[in-house]
Coordinates of C-alpha atoms and ligand atoms in Angstrom, one line a residue:
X1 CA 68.8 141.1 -220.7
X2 CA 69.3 144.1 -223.1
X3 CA 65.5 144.4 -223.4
X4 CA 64.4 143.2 -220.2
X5 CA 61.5 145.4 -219.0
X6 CA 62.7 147.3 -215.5
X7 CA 60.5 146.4 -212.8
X8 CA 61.4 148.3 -209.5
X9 CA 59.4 148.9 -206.1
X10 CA 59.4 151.3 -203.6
X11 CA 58.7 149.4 -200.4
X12 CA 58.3 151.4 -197.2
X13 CA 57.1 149.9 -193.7
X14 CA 54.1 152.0 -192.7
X15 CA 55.7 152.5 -189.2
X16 CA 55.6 156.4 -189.3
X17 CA 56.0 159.2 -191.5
X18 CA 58.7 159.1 -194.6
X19 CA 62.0 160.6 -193.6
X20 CA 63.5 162.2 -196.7
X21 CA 65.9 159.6 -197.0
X22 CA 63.0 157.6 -197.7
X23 CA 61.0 160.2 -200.3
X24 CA 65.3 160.0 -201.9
X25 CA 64.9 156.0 -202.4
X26 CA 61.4 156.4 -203.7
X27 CA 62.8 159.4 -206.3
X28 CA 65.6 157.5 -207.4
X29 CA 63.5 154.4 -208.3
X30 CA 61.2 156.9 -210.4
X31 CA 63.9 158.5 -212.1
X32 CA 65.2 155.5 -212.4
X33 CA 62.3 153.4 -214.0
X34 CA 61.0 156.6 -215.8
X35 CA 64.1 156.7 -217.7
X36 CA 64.2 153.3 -218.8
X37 CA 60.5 153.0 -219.6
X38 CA 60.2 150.6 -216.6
X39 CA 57.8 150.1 -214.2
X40 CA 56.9 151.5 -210.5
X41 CA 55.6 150.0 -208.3
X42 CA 54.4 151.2 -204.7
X43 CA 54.1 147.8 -202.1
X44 CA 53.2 148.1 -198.4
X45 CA 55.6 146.1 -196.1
X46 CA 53.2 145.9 -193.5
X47 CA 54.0 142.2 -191.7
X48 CA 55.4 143.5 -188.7
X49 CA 52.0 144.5 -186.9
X50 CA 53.6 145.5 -183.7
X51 CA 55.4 149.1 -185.8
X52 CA 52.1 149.5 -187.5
X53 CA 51.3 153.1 -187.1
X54 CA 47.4 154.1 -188.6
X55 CA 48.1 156.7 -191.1
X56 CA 51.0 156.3 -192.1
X57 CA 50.6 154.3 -195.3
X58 CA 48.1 157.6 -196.3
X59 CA 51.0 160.1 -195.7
X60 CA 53.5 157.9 -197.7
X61 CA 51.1 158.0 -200.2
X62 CA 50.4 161.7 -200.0
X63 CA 53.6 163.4 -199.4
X64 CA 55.1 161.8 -202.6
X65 CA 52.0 162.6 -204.6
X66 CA 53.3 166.5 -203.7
X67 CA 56.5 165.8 -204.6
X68 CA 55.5 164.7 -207.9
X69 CA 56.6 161.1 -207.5
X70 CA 53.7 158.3 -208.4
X71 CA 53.3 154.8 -209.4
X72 CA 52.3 152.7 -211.9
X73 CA 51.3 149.7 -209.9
X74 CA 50.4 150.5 -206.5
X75 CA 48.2 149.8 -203.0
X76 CA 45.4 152.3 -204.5
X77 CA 45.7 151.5 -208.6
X78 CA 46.2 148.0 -208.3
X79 CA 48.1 145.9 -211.3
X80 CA 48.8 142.3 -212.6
X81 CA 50.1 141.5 -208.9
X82 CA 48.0 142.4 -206.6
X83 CA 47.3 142.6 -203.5
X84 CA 50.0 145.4 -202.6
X85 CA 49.8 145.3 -199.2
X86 CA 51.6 143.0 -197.7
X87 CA 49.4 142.2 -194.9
X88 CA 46.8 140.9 -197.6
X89 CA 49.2 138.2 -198.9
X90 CA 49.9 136.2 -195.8
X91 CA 48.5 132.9 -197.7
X92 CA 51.3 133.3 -200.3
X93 CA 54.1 133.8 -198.2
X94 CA 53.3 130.1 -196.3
X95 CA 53.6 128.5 -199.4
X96 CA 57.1 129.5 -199.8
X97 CA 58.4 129.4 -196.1
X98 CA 57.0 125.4 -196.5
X99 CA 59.2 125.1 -199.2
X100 CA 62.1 126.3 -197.7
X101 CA 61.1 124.0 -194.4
X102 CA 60.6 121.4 -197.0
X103 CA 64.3 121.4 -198.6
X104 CA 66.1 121.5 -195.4
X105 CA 66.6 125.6 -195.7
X106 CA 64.8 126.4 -193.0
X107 CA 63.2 124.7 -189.6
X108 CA 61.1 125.6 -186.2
X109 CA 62.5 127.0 -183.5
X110 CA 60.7 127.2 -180.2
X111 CA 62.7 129.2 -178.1
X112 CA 60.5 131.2 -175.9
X113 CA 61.8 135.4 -176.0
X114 CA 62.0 135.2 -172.3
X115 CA 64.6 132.0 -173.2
X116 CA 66.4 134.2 -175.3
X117 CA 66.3 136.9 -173.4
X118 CA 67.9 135.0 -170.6
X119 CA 70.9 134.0 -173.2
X120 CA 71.5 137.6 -174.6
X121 CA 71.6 138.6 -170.7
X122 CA 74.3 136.0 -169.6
X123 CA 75.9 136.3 -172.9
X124 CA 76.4 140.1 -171.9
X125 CA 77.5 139.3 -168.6
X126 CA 80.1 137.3 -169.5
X127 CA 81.3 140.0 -171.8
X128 CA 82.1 137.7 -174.5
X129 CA 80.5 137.7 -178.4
X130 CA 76.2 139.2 -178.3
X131 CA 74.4 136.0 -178.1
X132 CA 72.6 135.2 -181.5
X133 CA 70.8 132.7 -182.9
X134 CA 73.2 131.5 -185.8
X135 CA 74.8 127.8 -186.7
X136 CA 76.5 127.1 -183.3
X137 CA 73.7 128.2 -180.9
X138 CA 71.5 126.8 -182.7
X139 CA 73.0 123.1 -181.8
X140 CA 71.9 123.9 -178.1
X141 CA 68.7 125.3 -178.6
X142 CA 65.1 124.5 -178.9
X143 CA 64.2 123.9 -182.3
X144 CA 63.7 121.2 -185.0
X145 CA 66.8 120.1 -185.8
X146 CA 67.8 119.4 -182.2
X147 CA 64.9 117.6 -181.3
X148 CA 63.5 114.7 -182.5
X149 CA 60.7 114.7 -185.1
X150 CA 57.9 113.0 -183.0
X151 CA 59.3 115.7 -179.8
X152 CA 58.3 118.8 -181.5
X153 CA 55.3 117.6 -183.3
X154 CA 54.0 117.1 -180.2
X155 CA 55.2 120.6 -179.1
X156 CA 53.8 122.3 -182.3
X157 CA 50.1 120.3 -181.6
X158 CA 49.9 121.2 -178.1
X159 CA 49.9 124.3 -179.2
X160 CA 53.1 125.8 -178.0
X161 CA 54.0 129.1 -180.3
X162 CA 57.5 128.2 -182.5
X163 CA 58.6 130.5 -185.5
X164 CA 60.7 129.2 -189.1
X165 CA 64.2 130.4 -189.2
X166 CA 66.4 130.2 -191.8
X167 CA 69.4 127.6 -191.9
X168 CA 72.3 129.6 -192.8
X169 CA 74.9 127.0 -194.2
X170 CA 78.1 127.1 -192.6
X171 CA 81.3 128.6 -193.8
X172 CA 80.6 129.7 -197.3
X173 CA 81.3 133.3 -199.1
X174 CA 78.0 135.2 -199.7
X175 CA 78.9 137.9 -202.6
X176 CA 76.1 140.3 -203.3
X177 CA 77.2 142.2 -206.5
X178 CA 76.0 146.2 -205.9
X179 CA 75.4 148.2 -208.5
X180 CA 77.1 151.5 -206.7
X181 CA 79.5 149.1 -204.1
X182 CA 80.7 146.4 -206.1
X183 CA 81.3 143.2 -204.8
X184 CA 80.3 142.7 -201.5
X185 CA 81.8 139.9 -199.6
X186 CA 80.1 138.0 -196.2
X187 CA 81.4 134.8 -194.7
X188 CA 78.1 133.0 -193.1
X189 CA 79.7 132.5 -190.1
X190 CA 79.0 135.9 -189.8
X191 CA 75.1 135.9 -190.1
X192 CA 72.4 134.6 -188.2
X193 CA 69.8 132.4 -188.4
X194 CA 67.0 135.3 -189.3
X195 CA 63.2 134.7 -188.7
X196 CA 61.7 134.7 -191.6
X197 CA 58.0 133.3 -190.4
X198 CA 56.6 134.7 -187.0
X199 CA 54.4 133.0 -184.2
X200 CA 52.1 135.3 -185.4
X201 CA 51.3 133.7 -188.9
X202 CA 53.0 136.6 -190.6
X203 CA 56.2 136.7 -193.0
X204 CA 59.0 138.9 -191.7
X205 CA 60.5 141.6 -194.0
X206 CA 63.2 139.5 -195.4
X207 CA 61.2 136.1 -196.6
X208 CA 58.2 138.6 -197.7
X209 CA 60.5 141.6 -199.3
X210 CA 62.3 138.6 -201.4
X211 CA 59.2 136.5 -202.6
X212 CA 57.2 139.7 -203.6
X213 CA 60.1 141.1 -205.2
X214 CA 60.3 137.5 -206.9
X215 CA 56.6 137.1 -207.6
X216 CA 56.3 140.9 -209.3
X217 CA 59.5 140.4 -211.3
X218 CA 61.0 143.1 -210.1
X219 CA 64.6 143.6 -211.3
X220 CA 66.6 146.3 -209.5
X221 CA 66.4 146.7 -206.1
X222 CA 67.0 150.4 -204.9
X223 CA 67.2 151.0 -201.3
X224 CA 68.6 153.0 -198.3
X225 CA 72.1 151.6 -197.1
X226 CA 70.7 150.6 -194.0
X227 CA 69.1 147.2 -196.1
X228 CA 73.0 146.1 -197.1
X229 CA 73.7 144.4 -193.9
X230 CA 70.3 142.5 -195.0
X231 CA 71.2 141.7 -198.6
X232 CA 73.1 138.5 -198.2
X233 CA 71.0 137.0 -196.3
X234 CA 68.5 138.1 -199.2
X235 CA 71.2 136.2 -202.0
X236 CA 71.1 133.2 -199.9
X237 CA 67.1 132.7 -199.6
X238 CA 67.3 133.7 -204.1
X239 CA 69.6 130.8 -204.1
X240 CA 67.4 128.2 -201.5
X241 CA 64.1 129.1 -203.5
X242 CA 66.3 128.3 -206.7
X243 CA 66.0 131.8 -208.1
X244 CA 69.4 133.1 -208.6
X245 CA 69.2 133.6 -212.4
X246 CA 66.5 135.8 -212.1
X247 CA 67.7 137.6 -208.5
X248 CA 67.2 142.0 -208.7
X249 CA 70.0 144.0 -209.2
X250 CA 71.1 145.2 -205.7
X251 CA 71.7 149.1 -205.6
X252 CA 72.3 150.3 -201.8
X253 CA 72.2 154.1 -201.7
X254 CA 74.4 155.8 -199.6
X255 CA 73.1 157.7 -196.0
X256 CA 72.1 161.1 -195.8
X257 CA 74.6 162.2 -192.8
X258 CA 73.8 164.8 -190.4
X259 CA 74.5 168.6 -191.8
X260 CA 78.1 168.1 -189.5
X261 CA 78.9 164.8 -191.3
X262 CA 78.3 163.0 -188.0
X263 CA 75.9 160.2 -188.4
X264 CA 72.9 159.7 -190.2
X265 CA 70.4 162.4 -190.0
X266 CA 67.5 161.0 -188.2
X267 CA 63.6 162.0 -188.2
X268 CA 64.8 164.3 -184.7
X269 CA 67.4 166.4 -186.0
X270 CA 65.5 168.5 -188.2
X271 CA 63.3 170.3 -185.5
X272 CA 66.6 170.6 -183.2
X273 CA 68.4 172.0 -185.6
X274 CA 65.6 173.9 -187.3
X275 CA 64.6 172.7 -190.5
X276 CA 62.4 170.0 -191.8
X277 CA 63.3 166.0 -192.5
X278 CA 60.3 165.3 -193.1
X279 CA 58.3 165.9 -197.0
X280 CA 54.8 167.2 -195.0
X281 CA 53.9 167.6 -191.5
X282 CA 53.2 164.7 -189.4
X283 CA 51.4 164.1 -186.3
X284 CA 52.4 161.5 -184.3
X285 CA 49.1 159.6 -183.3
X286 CA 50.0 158.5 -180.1
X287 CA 52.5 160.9 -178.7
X288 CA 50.2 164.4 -180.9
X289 CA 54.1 165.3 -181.5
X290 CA 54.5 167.3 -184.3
X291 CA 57.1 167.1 -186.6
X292 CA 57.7 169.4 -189.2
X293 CA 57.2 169.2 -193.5
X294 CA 58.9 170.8 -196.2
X295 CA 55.6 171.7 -197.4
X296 CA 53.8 173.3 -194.6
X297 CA 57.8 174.9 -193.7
X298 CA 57.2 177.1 -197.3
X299 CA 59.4 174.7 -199.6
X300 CA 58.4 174.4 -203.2
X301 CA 58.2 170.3 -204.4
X302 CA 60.1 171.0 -207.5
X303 CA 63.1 172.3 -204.6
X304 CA 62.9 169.4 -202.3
X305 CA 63.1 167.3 -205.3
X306 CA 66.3 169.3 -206.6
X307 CA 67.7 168.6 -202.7
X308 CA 67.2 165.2 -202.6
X309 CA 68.5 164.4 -206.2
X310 CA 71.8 166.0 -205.4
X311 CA 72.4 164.0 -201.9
X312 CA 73.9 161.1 -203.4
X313 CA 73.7 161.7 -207.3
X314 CA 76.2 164.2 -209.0
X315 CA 75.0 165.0 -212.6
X316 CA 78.7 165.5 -213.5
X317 CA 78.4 168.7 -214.4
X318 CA 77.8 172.0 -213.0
X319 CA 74.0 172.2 -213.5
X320 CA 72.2 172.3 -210.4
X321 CA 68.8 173.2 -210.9
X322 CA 66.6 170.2 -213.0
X323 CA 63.2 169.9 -214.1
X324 CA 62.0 166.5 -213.2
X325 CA 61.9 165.7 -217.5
X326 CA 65.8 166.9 -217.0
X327 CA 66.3 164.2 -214.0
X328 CA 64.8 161.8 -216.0
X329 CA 67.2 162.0 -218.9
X330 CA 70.1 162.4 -216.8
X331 CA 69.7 160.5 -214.0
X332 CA 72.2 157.0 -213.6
X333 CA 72.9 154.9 -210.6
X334 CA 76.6 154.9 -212.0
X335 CA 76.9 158.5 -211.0
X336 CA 75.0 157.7 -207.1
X337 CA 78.4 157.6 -204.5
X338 CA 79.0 155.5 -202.4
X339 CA 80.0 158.4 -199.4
X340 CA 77.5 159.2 -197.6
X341 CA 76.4 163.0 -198.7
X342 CA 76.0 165.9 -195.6
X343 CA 72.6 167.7 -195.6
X344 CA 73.0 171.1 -196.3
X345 CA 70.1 173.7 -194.8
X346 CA 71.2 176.6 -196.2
X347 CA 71.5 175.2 -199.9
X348 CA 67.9 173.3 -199.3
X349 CA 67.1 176.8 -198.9
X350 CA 69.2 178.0 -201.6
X351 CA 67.1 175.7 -203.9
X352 CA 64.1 177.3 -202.6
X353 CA 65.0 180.7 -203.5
X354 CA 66.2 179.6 -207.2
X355 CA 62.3 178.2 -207.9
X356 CA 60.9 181.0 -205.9
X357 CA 62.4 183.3 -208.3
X358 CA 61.2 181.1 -211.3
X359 CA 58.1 181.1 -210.5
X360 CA 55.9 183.6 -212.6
X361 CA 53.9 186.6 -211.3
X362 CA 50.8 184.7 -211.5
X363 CA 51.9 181.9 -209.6
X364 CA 53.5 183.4 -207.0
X365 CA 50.2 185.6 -206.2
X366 CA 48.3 182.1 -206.2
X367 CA 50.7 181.3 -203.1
X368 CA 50.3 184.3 -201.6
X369 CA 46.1 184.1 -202.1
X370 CA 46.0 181.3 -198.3
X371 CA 47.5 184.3 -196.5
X372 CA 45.4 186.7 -198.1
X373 CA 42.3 185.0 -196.9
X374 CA 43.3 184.3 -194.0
X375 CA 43.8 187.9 -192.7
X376 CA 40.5 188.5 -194.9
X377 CA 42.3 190.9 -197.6
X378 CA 41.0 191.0 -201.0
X379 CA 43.5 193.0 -203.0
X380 CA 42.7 193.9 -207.0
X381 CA 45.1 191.7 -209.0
X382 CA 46.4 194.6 -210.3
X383 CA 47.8 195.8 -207.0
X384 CA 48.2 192.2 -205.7
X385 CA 51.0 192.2 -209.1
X386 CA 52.4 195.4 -208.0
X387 CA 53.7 194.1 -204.2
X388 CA 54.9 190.8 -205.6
X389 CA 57.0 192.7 -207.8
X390 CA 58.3 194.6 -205.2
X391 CA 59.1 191.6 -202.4
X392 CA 59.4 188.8 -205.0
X393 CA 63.2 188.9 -204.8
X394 CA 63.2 188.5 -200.8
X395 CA 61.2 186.0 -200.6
X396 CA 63.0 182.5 -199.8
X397 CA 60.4 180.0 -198.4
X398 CA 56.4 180.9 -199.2
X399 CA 55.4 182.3 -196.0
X400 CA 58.0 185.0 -196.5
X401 CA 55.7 185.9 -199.6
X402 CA 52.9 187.3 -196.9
X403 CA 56.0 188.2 -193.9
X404 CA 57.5 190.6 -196.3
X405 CA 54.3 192.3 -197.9
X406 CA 51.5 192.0 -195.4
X407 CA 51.9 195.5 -194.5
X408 CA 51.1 196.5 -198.2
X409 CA 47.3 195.0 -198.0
X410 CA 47.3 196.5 -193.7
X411 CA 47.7 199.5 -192.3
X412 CA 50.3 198.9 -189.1
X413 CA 48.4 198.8 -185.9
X414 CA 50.9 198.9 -183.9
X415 CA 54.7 200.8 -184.1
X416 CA 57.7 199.5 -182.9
X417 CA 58.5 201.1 -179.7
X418 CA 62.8 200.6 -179.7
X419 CA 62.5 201.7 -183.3
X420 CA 60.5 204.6 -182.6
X421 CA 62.3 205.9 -179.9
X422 CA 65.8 205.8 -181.5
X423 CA 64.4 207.4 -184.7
X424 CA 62.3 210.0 -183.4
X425 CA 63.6 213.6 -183.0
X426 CA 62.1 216.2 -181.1
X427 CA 61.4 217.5 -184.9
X428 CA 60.2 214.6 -186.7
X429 CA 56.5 215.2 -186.3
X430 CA 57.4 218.9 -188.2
X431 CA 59.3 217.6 -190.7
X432 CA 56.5 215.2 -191.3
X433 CA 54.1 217.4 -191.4
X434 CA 55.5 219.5 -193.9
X435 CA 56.8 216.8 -196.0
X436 CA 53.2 215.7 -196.5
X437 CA 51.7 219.1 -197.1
X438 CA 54.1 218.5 -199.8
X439 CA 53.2 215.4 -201.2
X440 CA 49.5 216.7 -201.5
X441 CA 50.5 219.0 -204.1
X442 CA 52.0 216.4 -206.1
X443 CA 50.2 215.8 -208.8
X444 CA 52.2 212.7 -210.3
X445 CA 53.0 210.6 -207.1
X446 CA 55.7 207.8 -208.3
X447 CA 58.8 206.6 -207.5
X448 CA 60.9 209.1 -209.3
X449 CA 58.6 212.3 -208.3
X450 CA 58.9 210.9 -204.8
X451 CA 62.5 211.2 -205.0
X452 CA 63.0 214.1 -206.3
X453 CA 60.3 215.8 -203.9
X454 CA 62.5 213.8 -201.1
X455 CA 65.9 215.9 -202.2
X456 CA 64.7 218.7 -202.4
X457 CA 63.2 218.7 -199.3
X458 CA 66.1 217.8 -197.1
X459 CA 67.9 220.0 -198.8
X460 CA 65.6 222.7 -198.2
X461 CA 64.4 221.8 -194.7
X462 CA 68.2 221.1 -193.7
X463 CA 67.5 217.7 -192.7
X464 CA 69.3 214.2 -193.2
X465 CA 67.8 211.9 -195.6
X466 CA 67.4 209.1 -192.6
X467 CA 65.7 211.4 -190.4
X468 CA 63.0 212.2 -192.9
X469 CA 62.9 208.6 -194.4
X470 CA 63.3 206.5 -191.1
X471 CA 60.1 208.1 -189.4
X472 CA 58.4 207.6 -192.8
X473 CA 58.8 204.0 -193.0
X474 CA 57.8 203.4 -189.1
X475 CA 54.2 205.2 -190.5
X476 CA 54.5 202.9 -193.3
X477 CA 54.9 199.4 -192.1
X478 CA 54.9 200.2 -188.0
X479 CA 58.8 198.7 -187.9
X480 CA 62.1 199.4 -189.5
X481 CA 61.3 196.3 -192.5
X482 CA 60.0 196.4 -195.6
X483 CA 61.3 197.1 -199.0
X484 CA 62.9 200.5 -200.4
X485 CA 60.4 203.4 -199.3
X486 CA 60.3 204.8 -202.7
X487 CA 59.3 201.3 -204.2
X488 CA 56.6 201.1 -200.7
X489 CA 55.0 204.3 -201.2
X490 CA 54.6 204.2 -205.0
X491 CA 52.6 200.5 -204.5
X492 CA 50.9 202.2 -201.6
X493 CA 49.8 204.9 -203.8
X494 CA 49.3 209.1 -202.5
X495 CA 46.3 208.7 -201.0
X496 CA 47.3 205.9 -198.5
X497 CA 50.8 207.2 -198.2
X498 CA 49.7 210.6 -197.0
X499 CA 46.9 208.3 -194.9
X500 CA 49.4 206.5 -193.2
X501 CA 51.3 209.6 -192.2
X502 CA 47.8 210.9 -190.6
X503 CA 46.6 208.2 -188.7
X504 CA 50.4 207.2 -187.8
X505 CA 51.3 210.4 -186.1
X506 CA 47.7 210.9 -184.1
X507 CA 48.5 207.1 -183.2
X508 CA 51.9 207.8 -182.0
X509 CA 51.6 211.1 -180.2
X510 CA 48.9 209.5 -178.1
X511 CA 51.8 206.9 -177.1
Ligands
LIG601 N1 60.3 147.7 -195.9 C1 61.7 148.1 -196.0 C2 61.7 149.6 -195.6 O1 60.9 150.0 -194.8 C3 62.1 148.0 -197.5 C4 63.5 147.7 -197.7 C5 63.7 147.3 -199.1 O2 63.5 148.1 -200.0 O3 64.0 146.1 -199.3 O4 62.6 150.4 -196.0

């Protein structure tokens, strides 16, 4: 076992875009295997046809591409156990469901859903136990072990549609051992006879999910908690294909709750509550609802991945920020909780900020360079180094980049009016004025000469320091934002500073 070779999938059901909780399942199986020297492997549960959403698969693929996560074995790459894509193995999977049929494990059932519908109704009515298909209904109902061979033969020639259910023997103990819950304990009274082979011809998650994870020898199974309730049910069909020596480890991560603790946070919180659970956009194809990404939101991979390694896995130490190499070494399902973990916005944003800040000058400008061309500026890199010195600090999420410097690479075409009329004095246009007859003269215009021309000019003109630099900055930037004005003006250089000032106060006294 010491030197078994770790073989772990993720396996998402291309039924819409990746919720984060997802891209956290698919992360912790990468650190996982990437510590170990194991393998990853990417597989398509695509059997339920009716949740198939076009597109999908190619944004799963996608958004964890950008957030650095990929695969060894794979839909796209192929491998030894191919096809990935569980709609190309249907043949396989009847093989196995005939076995099961074959040993008494599982049988037909031809129940009609408007049949069953009928039952869940009355059972509701009545207001006893929710009607399910399990080892005592299944005595009364239509299936093979109620009626007689040659009876639903006939049924099955004629044509009438049947699915295979699994036999859940009565009364035993089901334990599934967890790697982060322990033992987990299940009487089968408590489970239901599951379909595990549709009408349709197709496998349902559970027989497919088992026999691929059988047939590509995988060996942990990493998943959302949501899957637990599924996992006996899992041990049982290991045991009936006579494959419990060689059944995955189970590891059920815990929920991502809601950033108040209450619930599971679900793909329509983010927007309400104004930030992202999603890793990149997606469009819903049939509603055009748009849900927003990390990505397109101004988030830095290297930060979502940070967010999601810490919702659930505690290094144990203080460190918080980790390179993916650093995850790698560090990462342990022995330190994932069991507690669910509250998302946090303000520390996603946190993170943000901390690889903003790490990034280098060069970088930062190559984020800035969409804006840039958008609004059809084309700075030198010299000054384009200069303003990202200058807003680098400030800036959080990317867009805030081009929000907090735009003004550098465009004059202001318009001024804010409330700003503009609390600021402006019946002698601000004088004090202006002379202020720049002023800066003309300089002949070394920088931050420090600015400031000391600035002193010495209230103090001579008699004048408050806000009422000279308050104007200014309106001229500057049109609002009362931007950086310090001496850091503003010395990036903007004399000759647009004193511009500014110009075309500013012909622009305003025209108002
Ligand atoms: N197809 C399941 C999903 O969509 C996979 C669950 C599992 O990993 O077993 O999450």
């Amino acid at each position: 076992m010491k030197d078994q070779h770790i073989r772990v999938r993720f396996a998402p059901s291309p039924t819409g875009p990746l919720h984060i909780g997802g891209v956290r399942t698919a992360l912790y199986n990468f650190l996982f295997a990437r510590k170990l020297g194991g393998t990853m492997i990417l597989r398509i549960e695509d059997t339920d046809q009716t949740r198939f959403v076009p597109g999908a698969e190619a944004y799963i693929v996608n958004s964890l591409a950008w957030c650095g996560l990929d695969f060894d074995e794979s839909p796209e790459k192929g491998g030894p156990h191919a096809p990935y894509r569980q709609s190309e193995r249907s043949d396989i999977y009847r093989d196995y469901i005939s076995r099961l049929i074959e040993n008494g494990h599982a049988y037909y059932a031809f129940d009609t859903e408007t049949e069953l519908n009928a039952l869940r109704d009355q059972a509701k009515a009545n207001g006893g136990r929710t009607f399910q298909y399990d080892q005592q209904t299944r005595k009364t109902l239509q299936n093979s072990l109620t009626l007689p061979e040659p009876e639903w033969r006939k049924l099955m020639e004629s044509g009438a549609p049947y699915v295979v259910r699994i036999k859940i023997p009565e009364n035993e103990q089901v334990v599934v051992h967890d790697l982060i819950r322990g033992e987990v304990v299940v009487n089968t009274a408590n489970l239901d006879d599951k379909v595990l082979f549709k009408s349709d011809g197709l496998p349902t998650y559970h027989l497919a999910n088992v026999v691929d994870d059988y047939l590509m020898k995988i060996t942990h199974v990493i998943r959302g908690e949501e899957w637990l309730p599924s996992a006996p049910l899992h041990v049982l069909l290991y045991r009936f294909f006579g494959w419990e020596d060689i059944m995955p480890k189970f590891a059920h991560l815990p929920l991502i709750l809601k950033p108040d603790g209450n619930g599971k946070l679900s793909k329509r919180d983010g927007d309400r509550l104004g930030f992202p659970v999603f890793p990149t956009e997606w469009k819903d194809p049939k509603t055009e609802e748009i849900y927003s990404g990390y990505r397109e939101s101004g988030y830095l991979p290297e930060a979502v991945i940070n967010i999601l390694a810490h919702l659930g896995w505690n290094p144990g130490t203080e460190q918080e920020l980790f390179t993916m190499a650093e995850l790698i070494q560090q990462f342990s399902l022995e330190r994932v909780g069991k507690h669910g973990s509250k998302f946090d916005p303000e520390k996603a944003k946190w993170f943000n900020h901390q690889y903003m800040q790490r990034k280098s000058e060069d970088e930062l400008a190559l984020l800035l360079k969409p804006y840039l061309m958008q609004h059809g500026v084309t700075p030198s890199e010299d000054f384009l180094t200069k303003v990202i010195r200058v807003v680098r600090e400030r800036a959080v999420l990317v867009p805030d980049l081009w929000n907090t410097s735009w003004f550098f690479f465009m004059r202001p075409e318009q001024y804010d009016q409330q700003v503009y009329q609390k600021i402006w004095q019946p002698g601000t246009t004088g004090w202006i004025s002379n202020f720049a007859k002023e800066v003309e003269k300089m002949d070394v215009f920088n931050k420090d000469t600015l400031h000391a021309l600035v002193q010495e000019f209230t103090t001579s003109a008699g004048v408050k320091m806000g009422q000279l630099m308050n104007p200014l900055r309106l001229l500057m930037v049109g609002s009362n934002q931007g950086p310090g004005m001496m850091d503003l003006a010395d990036v903007l250089g004399k000759e647009e500073f004193l511009e500014r000032i110009e075309t500013g106060i012909e622009k305003l006294n025209r108002l």
